[in-house]
């Protein structure tokens, strides 16, 4: 079975597991005595190893296995967690990420020998891996005494797994390494159908025990159940679960365009029916209007995605920045379940990246400076999202030194970037900070200082039809506020006429409307 077409699935799922690795490491580092984060981390690494072994990506499986050895010693108490071990694990996760991308791109290289050596040295205490840990897949030599026998097997892939058909194909590939596979139902070719629910049956002629078979198949990842000689009644009951299908985002985009055209046609029909005075036509028009509005709402809902998918990349970023800058920074998130259109969500990550880096570098002071100012040694950055009418407000808040408006104004005057004024309002302040090349940093660092952060954020946000605002108090901290529309697919607008011309003004920019007497 050719698995090359599943490389994209391998990358997508590995990225999800690597995100889980980073979040688990961060949670574990903040509470070294906690057991749950290390268990989650071990499961994620183990799953990556199983997927890589199934795909034939030896370098990824090798690195994951060595990392797993270290984690096994840590979770079983044979080794003790320490800052140096946490840093080593972060490096191993980063290396796994690079190895995954390289393997899927067809440019796989042997794992970093230096990193492998460090992992082996760190896990060399009392750690003695058992045979199951040493071998990603069982081998026939382990059961040479038993004669081959046929087993009827039913497998169910988790309902929330990405591309269930591809995962099912990986299970069949793993089963083929255990013996001879036959009677696959539904046929492997049906795994690609949108209505495939992740449940399938096959016969396996093998020397391995049921326990060994089940363990090996579950190691592929996202396998919910492995059942032997399952009664037909329970299988039918299991198939009654809710089904889901995968839809290409381009199809949703096209559907949204068609819905937009329907809205225009609906509005035109409403106007014609109102002018005609025909009761039947008006009733049909009203019914079509309700149906089109409901369809529009459903299509928009299909495109909405929680902002947490973007937010979750930043805790690791802040952790690494705090180490690089020698600062103590606590990073909090709020409103991760607030939803945005997928197209906007994909574009909002880079502006937030620049604003968070600036907050860590320019905003949060060093522990000594904070102590001198009467602040806790640990600074705080808050990333939050909230729904406001037809927009989503995303805030990057820090409790750092704030922005010295007098200093900014003085420099802006010297560079000709500010009008003749004695103070900088919030609006003028953000315009000055967003000027290309303008920076308050005394020297350029590897984090910021080249005057592009706020400029990039402003440019991207405006391209999305949003706004960027700043509020800051000296020695109290700063807040950068991004407002973006919920979706760009359909923009609600106020129609108005002036000078014989009609204009459509987006409602998000309308504060109020006033009716006045023209006489």
Short mmCIF file of C-alpha atoms in Angstrom, two decimals:
data_model
loop_
_atom_site.label_atom_id
_atom_site.label_comp_id
_atom_site.label_asym_id
_atom_site.label_seq_id
_atom_site.Cartn_x
_atom_site.Cartn_y
_atom_site.Cartn_z
CA UNK A 1 0.00 0.00 0.00
CA UNK A 2 1.43 3.36 -1.09
CA UNK A 3 1.45 5.73 1.90
CA UNK A 4 3.10 8.69 0.16
CA UNK A 5 -0.29 10.35 -0.35
CA UNK A 6 -0.72 10.40 3.42
CA UNK A 7 2.36 12.54 4.03
CA UNK A 8 0.20 15.66 4.41
CA UNK A 9 -1.93 13.88 7.02
CA UNK A 10 1.20 12.80 8.88
CA UNK A 11 2.46 16.39 8.98
CA UNK A 12 -0.92 17.82 10.04
CA UNK A 13 -1.41 15.35 12.86
CA UNK A 14 2.22 15.55 13.98
CA UNK A 15 1.88 19.32 14.24
CA UNK A 16 -1.13 18.89 16.51
CA UNK A 17 0.78 16.46 18.71
CA UNK A 18 3.80 18.79 18.80
CA UNK A 19 1.53 21.63 19.96
CA UNK A 20 0.33 19.31 22.71
CA UNK A 21 3.97 18.58 23.57
CA UNK A 22 4.76 22.28 23.99
CA UNK A 23 1.67 22.98 26.09
CA UNK A 24 2.34 19.93 28.27
CA UNK A 25 5.98 20.93 28.76
CA UNK A 26 4.95 24.46 29.76
CA UNK A 27 2.43 23.10 32.26
CA UNK A 28 4.95 20.61 33.62
CA UNK A 29 7.70 23.22 33.92
CA UNK A 30 5.41 25.44 36.01
CA UNK A 31 4.45 22.48 38.25
CA UNK A 32 7.31 19.93 38.19
CA UNK A 33 5.55 17.62 40.66
CA UNK A 34 2.44 17.24 38.48
CA UNK A 35 1.98 13.84 36.82
CA UNK A 36 -0.66 14.64 34.18
CA UNK A 37 1.49 16.88 31.93
CA UNK A 38 4.28 14.31 31.62
CA UNK A 39 1.73 11.58 30.84
CA UNK A 40 0.21 13.75 28.08
CA UNK A 41 3.68 14.50 26.75
CA UNK A 42 4.63 10.83 26.72
CA UNK A 43 1.44 9.88 24.84
CA UNK A 44 2.00 12.58 22.22
CA UNK A 45 5.62 11.55 21.60
CA UNK A 46 4.61 7.88 21.53
CA UNK A 47 1.93 8.60 18.92
CA UNK A 48 4.38 10.53 16.74
CA UNK A 49 6.78 7.59 16.97
CA UNK A 50 4.09 5.12 15.93
CA UNK A 51 2.96 7.24 12.99
CA UNK A 52 6.54 7.82 11.83
CA UNK A 53 7.36 4.10 12.04
CA UNK A 54 4.26 3.25 10.04
CA UNK A 55 5.14 5.81 7.38
CA UNK A 56 8.72 4.56 7.23
CA UNK A 57 10.28 7.78 8.56
CA UNK A 58 13.11 6.17 10.49
CA UNK A 59 14.85 9.37 11.65
CA UNK A 60 11.65 10.76 13.19
CA UNK A 61 10.84 7.45 14.89
CA UNK A 62 14.42 7.19 16.18
CA UNK A 63 14.42 10.67 17.73
CA UNK A 64 10.93 10.18 19.19
CA UNK A 65 12.00 6.85 20.68
CA UNK A 66 15.04 8.36 22.41
CA UNK A 67 12.90 11.20 23.76
CA UNK A 68 10.36 8.63 24.94
CA UNK A 69 13.09 6.81 26.86
CA UNK A 70 13.89 9.96 28.82
CA UNK A 71 10.21 10.66 29.50
CA UNK A 72 9.69 7.08 30.67
CA UNK A 73 12.37 7.53 33.30
CA UNK A 74 10.88 10.83 34.40
CA UNK A 75 7.28 9.69 34.69
CA UNK A 76 8.24 6.50 36.56
CA UNK A 77 10.31 8.45 39.08
CA UNK A 78 13.69 7.01 38.14
CA UNK A 79 14.82 10.47 37.08
CA UNK A 80 14.08 13.88 38.55
CA UNK A 81 12.87 16.86 36.53
CA UNK A 82 15.21 19.83 36.44
CA UNK A 83 15.53 23.09 34.43
CA UNK A 84 18.25 21.54 32.27
CA UNK A 85 16.07 18.51 31.50
CA UNK A 86 13.12 20.74 30.61
CA UNK A 87 15.30 22.70 28.21
CA UNK A 88 16.59 19.45 26.69
CA UNK A 89 13.01 18.26 26.14
CA UNK A 90 12.04 21.57 24.53
CA UNK A 91 15.01 21.17 22.17
CA UNK A 92 13.96 17.59 21.40
CA UNK A 93 10.40 18.70 20.56
CA UNK A 94 11.77 21.43 18.28
CA UNK A 95 14.04 18.91 16.57
CA UNK A 96 11.09 16.54 16.13
CA UNK A 97 9.16 19.33 14.44
CA UNK A 98 11.98 19.94 11.98
CA UNK A 99 12.40 16.21 11.35
CA UNK A 100 8.68 15.78 10.66
CA UNK A 101 8.65 18.56 8.07
CA UNK A 102 11.83 17.25 6.41
CA UNK A 103 10.58 13.66 6.26
CA UNK A 104 7.27 14.62 4.70
CA UNK A 105 9.10 16.81 2.15
CA UNK A 106 11.27 13.84 1.12
CA UNK A 107 14.48 15.30 2.53
CA UNK A 108 14.79 13.23 5.70
CA UNK A 109 18.23 13.22 7.31
CA UNK A 110 19.61 11.22 10.24
CA UNK A 111 18.70 12.58 13.66
CA UNK A 112 21.13 15.02 15.29
CA UNK A 113 23.78 12.76 16.84
CA UNK A 114 24.64 15.35 19.50
CA UNK A 115 21.02 15.67 20.63
CA UNK A 116 20.59 11.88 20.63
CA UNK A 117 23.69 11.56 22.80
CA UNK A 118 22.35 14.15 25.27
CA UNK A 119 19.00 12.35 25.46
CA UNK A 120 20.74 9.01 26.05
CA UNK A 121 22.99 10.47 28.74
CA UNK A 122 20.05 12.12 30.48
CA UNK A 123 18.05 8.87 30.52
CA UNK A 124 20.97 6.61 31.45
CA UNK A 125 20.33 6.62 35.24
CA UNK A 126 18.32 3.57 36.33
CA UNK A 127 16.36 3.57 33.09
CA UNK A 128 16.12 0.13 31.48
CA UNK A 129 13.65 0.20 28.56
CA UNK A 130 11.66 -2.96 28.10
CA UNK A 131 11.34 -4.77 24.80
CA UNK A 132 8.03 -3.13 23.94
CA UNK A 133 9.59 0.33 24.27
CA UNK A 134 12.62 -0.61 22.21
CA UNK A 135 10.62 -1.85 19.20
CA UNK A 136 8.06 0.40 17.50
CA UNK A 137 6.47 -2.73 16.01
CA UNK A 138 6.42 -6.34 17.26
CA UNK A 139 8.41 -8.84 15.22
CA UNK A 140 7.45 -12.43 14.29
CA UNK A 141 10.48 -13.83 16.18
CA UNK A 142 8.76 -13.07 19.47
CA UNK A 143 6.00 -15.64 18.81
CA UNK A 144 7.80 -18.32 16.81
CA UNK A 145 6.35 -21.16 18.92
CA UNK A 146 2.71 -20.57 17.92
CA UNK A 147 1.22 -21.60 14.58
CA UNK A 148 -0.43 -18.87 12.50
CA UNK A 149 -4.16 -18.47 13.11
CA UNK A 150 -6.93 -16.34 11.64
CA UNK A 151 -8.41 -13.49 13.66
CA UNK A 152 -11.47 -11.42 12.69
CA UNK A 153 -10.80 -7.87 13.78
CA UNK A 154 -12.99 -4.77 13.98
CA UNK A 155 -11.29 -1.37 14.30
CA UNK A 156 -12.91 1.99 15.03
CA UNK A 157 -11.01 5.23 14.44
CA UNK A 158 -11.81 8.11 16.78
CA UNK A 159 -14.65 10.29 15.44
CA UNK A 160 -12.60 13.50 15.94
CA UNK A 161 -9.55 12.17 14.07
CA UNK A 162 -8.37 14.16 11.08
CA UNK A 163 -8.79 12.25 7.80
CA UNK A 164 -10.12 9.01 9.25
CA UNK A 165 -9.66 7.21 5.93
CA UNK A 166 -5.93 7.84 5.94
CA UNK A 167 -5.66 6.67 9.54
CA UNK A 168 -7.53 3.47 8.62
CA UNK A 169 -5.05 2.86 5.79
CA UNK A 170 -2.19 3.22 8.28
CA UNK A 171 -3.84 0.62 10.54
CA UNK A 172 -4.06 -1.82 7.63
CA UNK A 173 -0.40 -1.13 6.84
CA UNK A 174 0.53 -1.91 10.46
CA UNK A 175 -1.58 -5.09 10.39
CA UNK A 176 0.27 -6.22 7.25
CA UNK A 177 3.51 -6.06 9.26
CA UNK A 178 2.00 -8.60 11.69
CA UNK A 179 0.78 -11.14 9.16
CA UNK A 180 -1.43 -11.67 6.13
CA UNK A 181 -4.43 -9.32 5.82
CA UNK A 182 -7.59 -10.27 3.89
CA UNK A 183 -11.34 -9.57 3.67
CA UNK A 184 -11.06 -5.84 4.35
CA UNK A 185 -14.60 -4.39 4.68
CA UNK A 186 -15.32 -1.80 3.46
CA UNK A 187 -12.64 -2.08 0.79
CA UNK A 188 -9.56 0.10 1.30
CA UNK A 189 -10.59 2.14 -1.75
CA UNK A 190 -13.73 3.21 0.19
CA UNK A 191 -11.65 4.76 2.98
CA UNK A 192 -11.38 7.94 0.90
CA UNK A 193 -15.15 8.48 0.73
CA UNK A 194 -16.58 11.37 2.73
CA UNK A 195 -19.17 9.10 4.33
CA UNK A 196 -16.55 6.67 5.69
CA UNK A 197 -17.12 6.65 9.46
CA UNK A 198 -13.77 5.20 10.52
CA UNK A 199 -15.07 1.69 11.26
CA UNK A 200 -13.84 -1.31 9.29
CA UNK A 201 -13.20 -5.06 9.55
CA UNK A 202 -10.52 -7.38 8.27
CA UNK A 203 -9.07 -10.85 8.80
CA UNK A 204 -5.50 -11.32 9.96
CA UNK A 205 -3.46 -14.54 9.81
CA UNK A 206 -0.75 -14.13 12.43
CA UNK A 207 1.24 -15.77 15.22
CA UNK A 208 0.75 -12.82 17.56
CA UNK A 209 -1.61 -12.81 20.52
CA UNK A 210 -4.72 -10.62 20.67
CA UNK A 211 -3.05 -8.35 23.22
CA UNK A 212 0.00 -7.85 21.01
CA UNK A 213 -2.16 -7.17 17.95
CA UNK A 214 -4.31 -4.65 19.81
CA UNK A 215 -1.26 -2.84 21.25
CA UNK A 216 0.42 -2.62 17.87
CA UNK A 217 -2.66 -1.31 16.07
CA UNK A 218 -3.40 1.25 18.78
CA UNK A 219 0.16 2.56 18.49
CA UNK A 220 -0.77 3.94 15.07
CA UNK A 221 -2.72 6.63 16.90
CA UNK A 222 -6.38 7.77 17.04
CA UNK A 223 -7.57 4.16 17.26
CA UNK A 224 -10.60 4.13 19.54
CA UNK A 225 -11.29 0.38 19.69
CA UNK A 226 -9.78 -2.90 18.50
CA UNK A 227 -12.25 -5.76 18.88
CA UNK A 228 -11.93 -9.49 18.10
CA UNK A 229 -14.91 -11.60 16.94
CA UNK A 230 -17.22 -8.71 17.75
CA UNK A 231 -20.98 -9.50 17.86
CA UNK A 232 -22.90 -7.94 14.99
CA UNK A 233 -25.41 -6.21 17.26
CA UNK A 234 -22.89 -4.06 19.10
CA UNK A 235 -21.21 -3.11 15.82
CA UNK A 236 -24.48 -1.84 14.40
CA UNK A 237 -25.02 0.17 17.56
CA UNK A 238 -21.54 1.67 17.27
CA UNK A 239 -22.23 2.77 13.69
CA UNK A 240 -25.23 4.78 14.83
CA UNK A 241 -22.96 7.59 16.06
CA UNK A 242 -23.10 11.00 14.44
CA UNK A 243 -21.15 11.20 11.20
CA UNK A 244 -18.94 14.00 9.96
CA UNK A 245 -17.42 14.80 6.59
CA UNK A 246 -14.37 16.80 5.51
CA UNK A 247 -14.93 19.84 3.33
CA UNK A 248 -12.24 21.71 1.42
CA UNK A 249 -12.13 25.38 2.49
CA UNK A 250 -12.19 26.41 -1.17
CA UNK A 251 -15.63 24.83 -1.51
CA UNK A 252 -16.86 26.84 1.47
CA UNK A 253 -15.43 29.98 -0.14
CA UNK A 254 -17.30 29.23 -3.36
CA UNK A 255 -20.49 28.46 -1.43
CA UNK A 256 -20.14 31.76 0.40
CA UNK A 257 -19.83 33.64 -2.91
CA UNK A 258 -22.98 31.95 -4.16
CA UNK A 259 -24.79 32.86 -0.95
CA UNK A 260 -23.66 36.45 -1.46
CA UNK A 261 -25.22 36.45 -4.91
CA UNK A 262 -28.40 35.00 -3.43
CA UNK A 263 -28.55 37.82 -0.88
CA UNK A 264 -28.29 40.39 -3.68
CA UNK A 265 -31.02 38.60 -5.66
CA UNK A 266 -33.18 38.34 -2.53
CA UNK A 267 -32.92 42.09 -1.91
CA UNK A 268 -33.81 42.82 -5.53
CA UNK A 269 -36.82 40.49 -5.31
CA UNK A 270 -37.95 42.20 -2.10
CA UNK A 271 -37.87 45.59 -3.83
CA UNK A 272 -39.83 44.30 -6.86
CA UNK A 273 -42.46 42.60 -4.69
CA UNK A 274 -42.93 45.74 -2.60
CA UNK A 275 -43.38 47.88 -5.71
CA UNK A 276 -45.77 45.42 -7.36
CA UNK A 277 -48.23 45.23 -4.51
CA UNK A 278 -48.84 41.57 -5.35
CA UNK A 279 -49.69 39.73 -2.10
CA UNK A 280 -48.63 36.28 -3.34
CA UNK A 281 -45.34 37.61 -4.69
CA UNK A 282 -44.68 39.33 -1.35
CA UNK A 283 -45.30 36.10 0.57
CA UNK A 284 -42.91 34.16 -1.70
CA UNK A 285 -40.36 36.94 -1.39
CA UNK A 286 -40.53 36.89 2.41
CA UNK A 287 -40.13 33.11 2.51
CA UNK A 288 -37.11 33.25 0.20
CA UNK A 289 -35.63 36.02 2.34
CA UNK A 290 -35.91 33.85 5.48
CA UNK A 291 -34.39 30.83 3.74
CA UNK A 292 -31.48 32.82 2.29
CA UNK A 293 -30.77 34.48 5.63
CA UNK A 294 -30.73 31.09 7.39
CA UNK A 295 -28.43 29.65 4.70
CA UNK A 296 -26.10 32.63 5.01
CA UNK A 297 -25.88 32.18 8.78
CA UNK A 298 -25.12 28.44 8.46
CA UNK A 299 -22.38 28.95 5.86
CA UNK A 300 -20.75 31.65 7.97
CA UNK A 301 -20.94 29.34 11.02
CA UNK A 302 -19.16 26.60 9.06
CA UNK A 303 -16.22 28.93 8.47
CA UNK A 304 -15.89 30.08 12.07
CA UNK A 305 -12.91 28.82 14.09
CA UNK A 306 -11.94 29.48 17.75
CA UNK A 307 -9.13 32.02 18.12
CA UNK A 308 -7.50 29.54 20.50
CA UNK A 309 -6.04 27.81 17.43
CA UNK A 310 -3.81 30.87 16.96
CA UNK A 311 -3.42 31.78 20.64
CA UNK A 312 -1.98 28.38 21.56
CA UNK A 313 1.26 29.05 19.69
CA UNK A 314 2.22 31.99 21.94
CA UNK A 315 2.82 30.47 25.44
CA UNK A 316 5.95 28.72 24.15
CA UNK A 317 7.04 31.92 22.40
CA UNK A 318 6.79 33.96 25.62
CA UNK A 319 8.56 31.25 27.59
CA UNK A 320 11.53 31.33 25.19
CA UNK A 321 11.53 35.15 25.07
CA UNK A 322 11.66 35.40 28.86
CA UNK A 323 14.73 33.15 28.92
CA UNK A 324 16.40 35.05 26.09
CA UNK A 325 15.73 38.46 27.65
CA UNK A 326 16.49 37.41 31.23
CA UNK A 327 13.02 38.41 32.40
CA UNK A 328 10.26 36.74 34.38
CA UNK A 329 7.04 36.84 32.37
CA UNK A 330 3.70 35.23 33.07
CA UNK A 331 1.54 34.75 30.00
CA UNK A 332 -2.24 34.47 30.34
CA UNK A 333 -4.96 33.95 27.74
CA UNK A 334 -8.67 34.68 27.85
CA UNK A 335 -11.51 34.18 25.40
CA UNK A 336 -9.88 31.37 23.40
CA UNK A 337 -13.33 30.06 22.46
CA UNK A 338 -14.31 33.27 20.64
CA UNK A 339 -14.75 32.44 16.96
CA UNK A 340 -13.46 34.20 13.85
CA UNK A 341 -13.73 33.48 10.16
CA UNK A 342 -10.97 31.07 9.14
CA UNK A 343 -9.58 33.49 6.54
CA UNK A 344 -9.17 36.26 9.14
CA UNK A 345 -7.77 33.88 11.73
CA UNK A 346 -5.04 32.77 9.33
CA UNK A 347 -3.91 36.39 8.90
CA UNK A 348 -4.10 37.62 12.49
CA UNK A 349 -1.24 35.48 13.82
CA UNK A 350 1.65 37.62 12.52
CA UNK A 351 0.34 40.95 13.93
CA UNK A 352 -0.13 39.31 17.33
CA UNK A 353 3.36 37.82 17.13
CA UNK A 354 4.93 41.27 16.67
CA UNK A 355 2.85 42.88 19.41
CA UNK A 356 3.68 40.13 21.92
CA UNK A 357 7.39 40.31 21.12
CA UNK A 358 7.32 44.09 21.60
CA UNK A 359 5.48 43.70 24.90
CA UNK A 360 8.11 41.25 26.15
CA UNK A 361 11.09 43.32 24.95
CA UNK A 362 9.99 46.96 25.29
CA UNK A 363 7.16 46.64 27.80
CA UNK A 364 8.12 44.22 30.57
CA UNK A 365 11.06 45.42 32.67
CA UNK A 366 13.87 43.33 34.11
CA UNK A 367 13.30 41.91 37.62
CA UNK A 368 15.66 44.54 39.09
CA UNK A 369 13.81 47.41 37.38
CA UNK A 370 10.45 46.08 38.50
CA UNK A 371 11.67 45.72 42.08
CA UNK A 372 12.93 49.32 42.03
CA UNK A 373 9.51 50.45 40.76
CA UNK A 374 7.72 48.52 43.50
CA UNK A 375 6.36 45.87 41.17
CA UNK A 376 6.49 42.07 41.45
CA UNK A 377 9.57 40.58 39.80
CA UNK A 378 7.34 38.65 37.41
CA UNK A 379 5.72 40.71 34.68
CA UNK A 380 2.45 39.77 33.00
CA UNK A 381 1.28 39.70 29.39
CA UNK A 382 -2.39 39.04 28.73
CA UNK A 383 -3.75 38.00 25.34
CA UNK A 384 -7.54 38.15 25.25
CA UNK A 385 -10.40 38.06 22.76
CA UNK A 386 -13.96 39.32 23.16
CA UNK A 387 -16.98 39.70 20.91
CA UNK A 388 -18.10 43.30 20.33
CA UNK A 389 -21.15 43.65 18.06
CA UNK A 390 -20.04 42.47 14.61
CA UNK A 391 -16.35 42.57 15.47
CA UNK A 392 -13.88 40.69 17.62
CA UNK A 393 -11.59 42.71 19.89
CA UNK A 394 -8.19 41.15 20.58
CA UNK A 395 -6.04 42.78 23.26
CA UNK A 396 -2.34 42.43 24.07
CA UNK A 397 -1.91 43.88 27.56
CA UNK A 398 1.26 44.16 29.62
CA UNK A 399 1.95 45.62 33.07
CA UNK A 400 5.37 46.97 32.10
CA UNK A 401 6.96 50.37 31.85
CA UNK A 402 4.39 51.84 29.51
CA UNK A 403 5.08 54.27 26.68
CA UNK A 404 6.87 57.55 27.41
CA UNK A 405 4.81 59.89 25.23
CA UNK A 406 7.15 62.84 25.75
CA UNK A 407 10.12 60.78 24.58
CA UNK A 408 8.17 59.47 21.58
CA UNK A 409 7.04 63.00 20.66
CA UNK A 410 10.55 64.38 20.89
CA UNK A 411 11.97 61.69 18.61
CA UNK A 412 9.04 61.96 16.20
CA UNK A 413 9.61 65.69 15.86
CA UNK A 414 13.28 65.16 15.11
CA UNK A 415 12.35 62.65 12.39
CA UNK A 416 9.50 64.76 11.04
CA UNK A 417 6.95 62.11 11.96
CA UNK A 418 4.68 64.22 14.19
CA UNK A 419 2.72 67.44 13.73
CA UNK A 420 3.37 70.52 15.84
CA UNK A 421 1.65 69.49 19.06
CA UNK A 422 2.45 69.44 22.75
CA UNK A 423 0.93 66.03 23.52
CA UNK A 424 0.39 62.74 21.75
CA UNK A 425 -3.19 61.48 21.78
CA UNK A 426 -3.82 57.73 21.58
CA UNK A 427 -4.69 58.03 17.89
CA UNK A 428 -1.59 60.06 17.04
CA UNK A 429 0.58 57.79 19.18
CA UNK A 430 -0.35 54.64 17.27
CA UNK A 431 0.19 56.43 13.95
CA UNK A 432 3.69 57.47 15.02
CA UNK A 433 4.56 54.00 16.32
CA UNK A 434 3.29 52.45 13.07
CA UNK A 435 5.55 54.62 10.94
CA UNK A 436 7.96 52.31 9.05
CA UNK A 437 11.36 52.22 10.74
CA UNK A 438 10.28 54.16 13.84
CA UNK A 439 11.50 52.54 17.07
CA UNK A 440 12.04 53.51 20.69
CA UNK A 441 14.71 50.85 21.24
CA UNK A 442 18.19 52.07 22.13
CA UNK A 443 19.74 49.11 20.31
CA UNK A 444 18.62 46.37 17.96
CA UNK A 445 18.19 42.94 19.54
CA UNK A 446 17.30 39.54 18.21
CA UNK A 447 13.75 40.13 19.43
CA UNK A 448 12.86 43.65 18.26
CA UNK A 449 14.21 47.13 17.71
CA UNK A 450 14.06 47.62 13.94
CA UNK A 451 10.80 49.54 13.90
CA UNK A 452 8.74 47.02 11.94
CA UNK A 453 6.53 45.39 14.61
CA UNK A 454 3.70 47.93 14.93
CA UNK A 455 4.04 48.81 11.24
CA UNK A 456 3.43 45.17 10.21
CA UNK A 457 0.57 44.83 12.68
CA UNK A 458 -1.13 48.01 11.43
CA UNK A 459 -0.73 47.05 7.76
CA UNK A 460 -2.12 43.53 8.22
CA UNK A 461 -5.01 44.62 10.41
CA UNK A 462 -6.08 47.37 8.01
CA UNK A 463 -5.96 44.89 5.12
CA UNK A 464 -8.50 42.81 7.06
CA UNK A 465 -10.81 45.79 7.43
CA UNK A 466 -9.85 46.21 11.09
CA UNK A 467 -8.32 48.84 13.34
CA UNK A 468 -5.38 49.03 15.72
CA UNK A 469 -5.49 51.18 18.84
CA UNK A 470 -3.08 51.75 21.72
CA UNK A 471 -3.60 52.89 25.28
CA UNK A 472 -0.69 53.35 27.64
CA UNK A 473 0.20 54.90 30.97
CA UNK A 474 3.79 55.48 32.00
CA UNK A 475 5.00 52.85 34.50
CA UNK A 476 1.55 51.19 34.41
CA UNK A 477 1.66 49.24 31.17
CA UNK A 478 0.24 49.28 27.65
CA UNK A 479 -2.71 47.83 25.78
CA UNK A 480 -2.74 47.23 22.04
CA UNK A 481 -6.27 46.65 20.80
CA UNK A 482 -7.04 44.99 17.46
CA UNK A 483 -10.59 45.03 16.15
CA UNK A 484 -11.40 42.85 13.15
CA UNK A 485 -14.73 41.91 11.57
CA UNK A 486 -16.16 38.47 12.30
CA UNK A 487 -16.00 37.62 8.61
CA UNK A 488 -15.02 39.22 5.32
CA UNK A 489 -17.27 36.91 3.32
CA UNK A 490 -20.33 39.14 3.69
CA UNK A 491 -20.13 42.73 4.92
CA UNK A 492 -23.31 44.33 6.22
CA UNK A 493 -23.55 47.91 5.00
CA UNK A 494 -25.70 51.01 5.29
CA UNK A 495 -26.89 52.26 1.89
CA UNK A 496 -26.95 56.04 1.57
CA UNK A 497 -27.20 58.58 -1.20
CA UNK A 498 -25.31 61.84 -1.59
CA UNK A 499 -24.95 64.07 -4.62
CA UNK A 500 -26.90 61.67 -6.76
CA UNK A 501 -24.51 58.80 -5.95
CA UNK A 502 -25.24 55.73 -3.83
CA UNK A 503 -22.72 54.55 -1.21
CA UNK A 504 -22.48 51.43 0.95
CA UNK A 505 -20.91 52.16 4.34
CA UNK A 506 -19.88 49.07 6.38
CA UNK A 507 -22.02 48.98 9.52
CA UNK A 508 -18.98 48.29 11.66
CA UNK A 509 -17.89 51.89 11.00
CA UNK A 510 -21.33 53.42 11.64
CA UNK A 511 -21.64 54.92 15.12
CA UNK A 512 -25.13 56.40 14.66
CA UNK A 513 -27.56 57.61 12.02
CA UNK A 514 -29.45 60.91 12.32
CA UNK A 515 -32.59 61.91 10.45
CA UNK A 516 -32.92 65.61 9.75
CA UNK A 517 -35.35 67.90 7.95
CA UNK A 518 -34.01 68.95 4.55
CA UNK A 519 -36.29 72.00 4.35
#
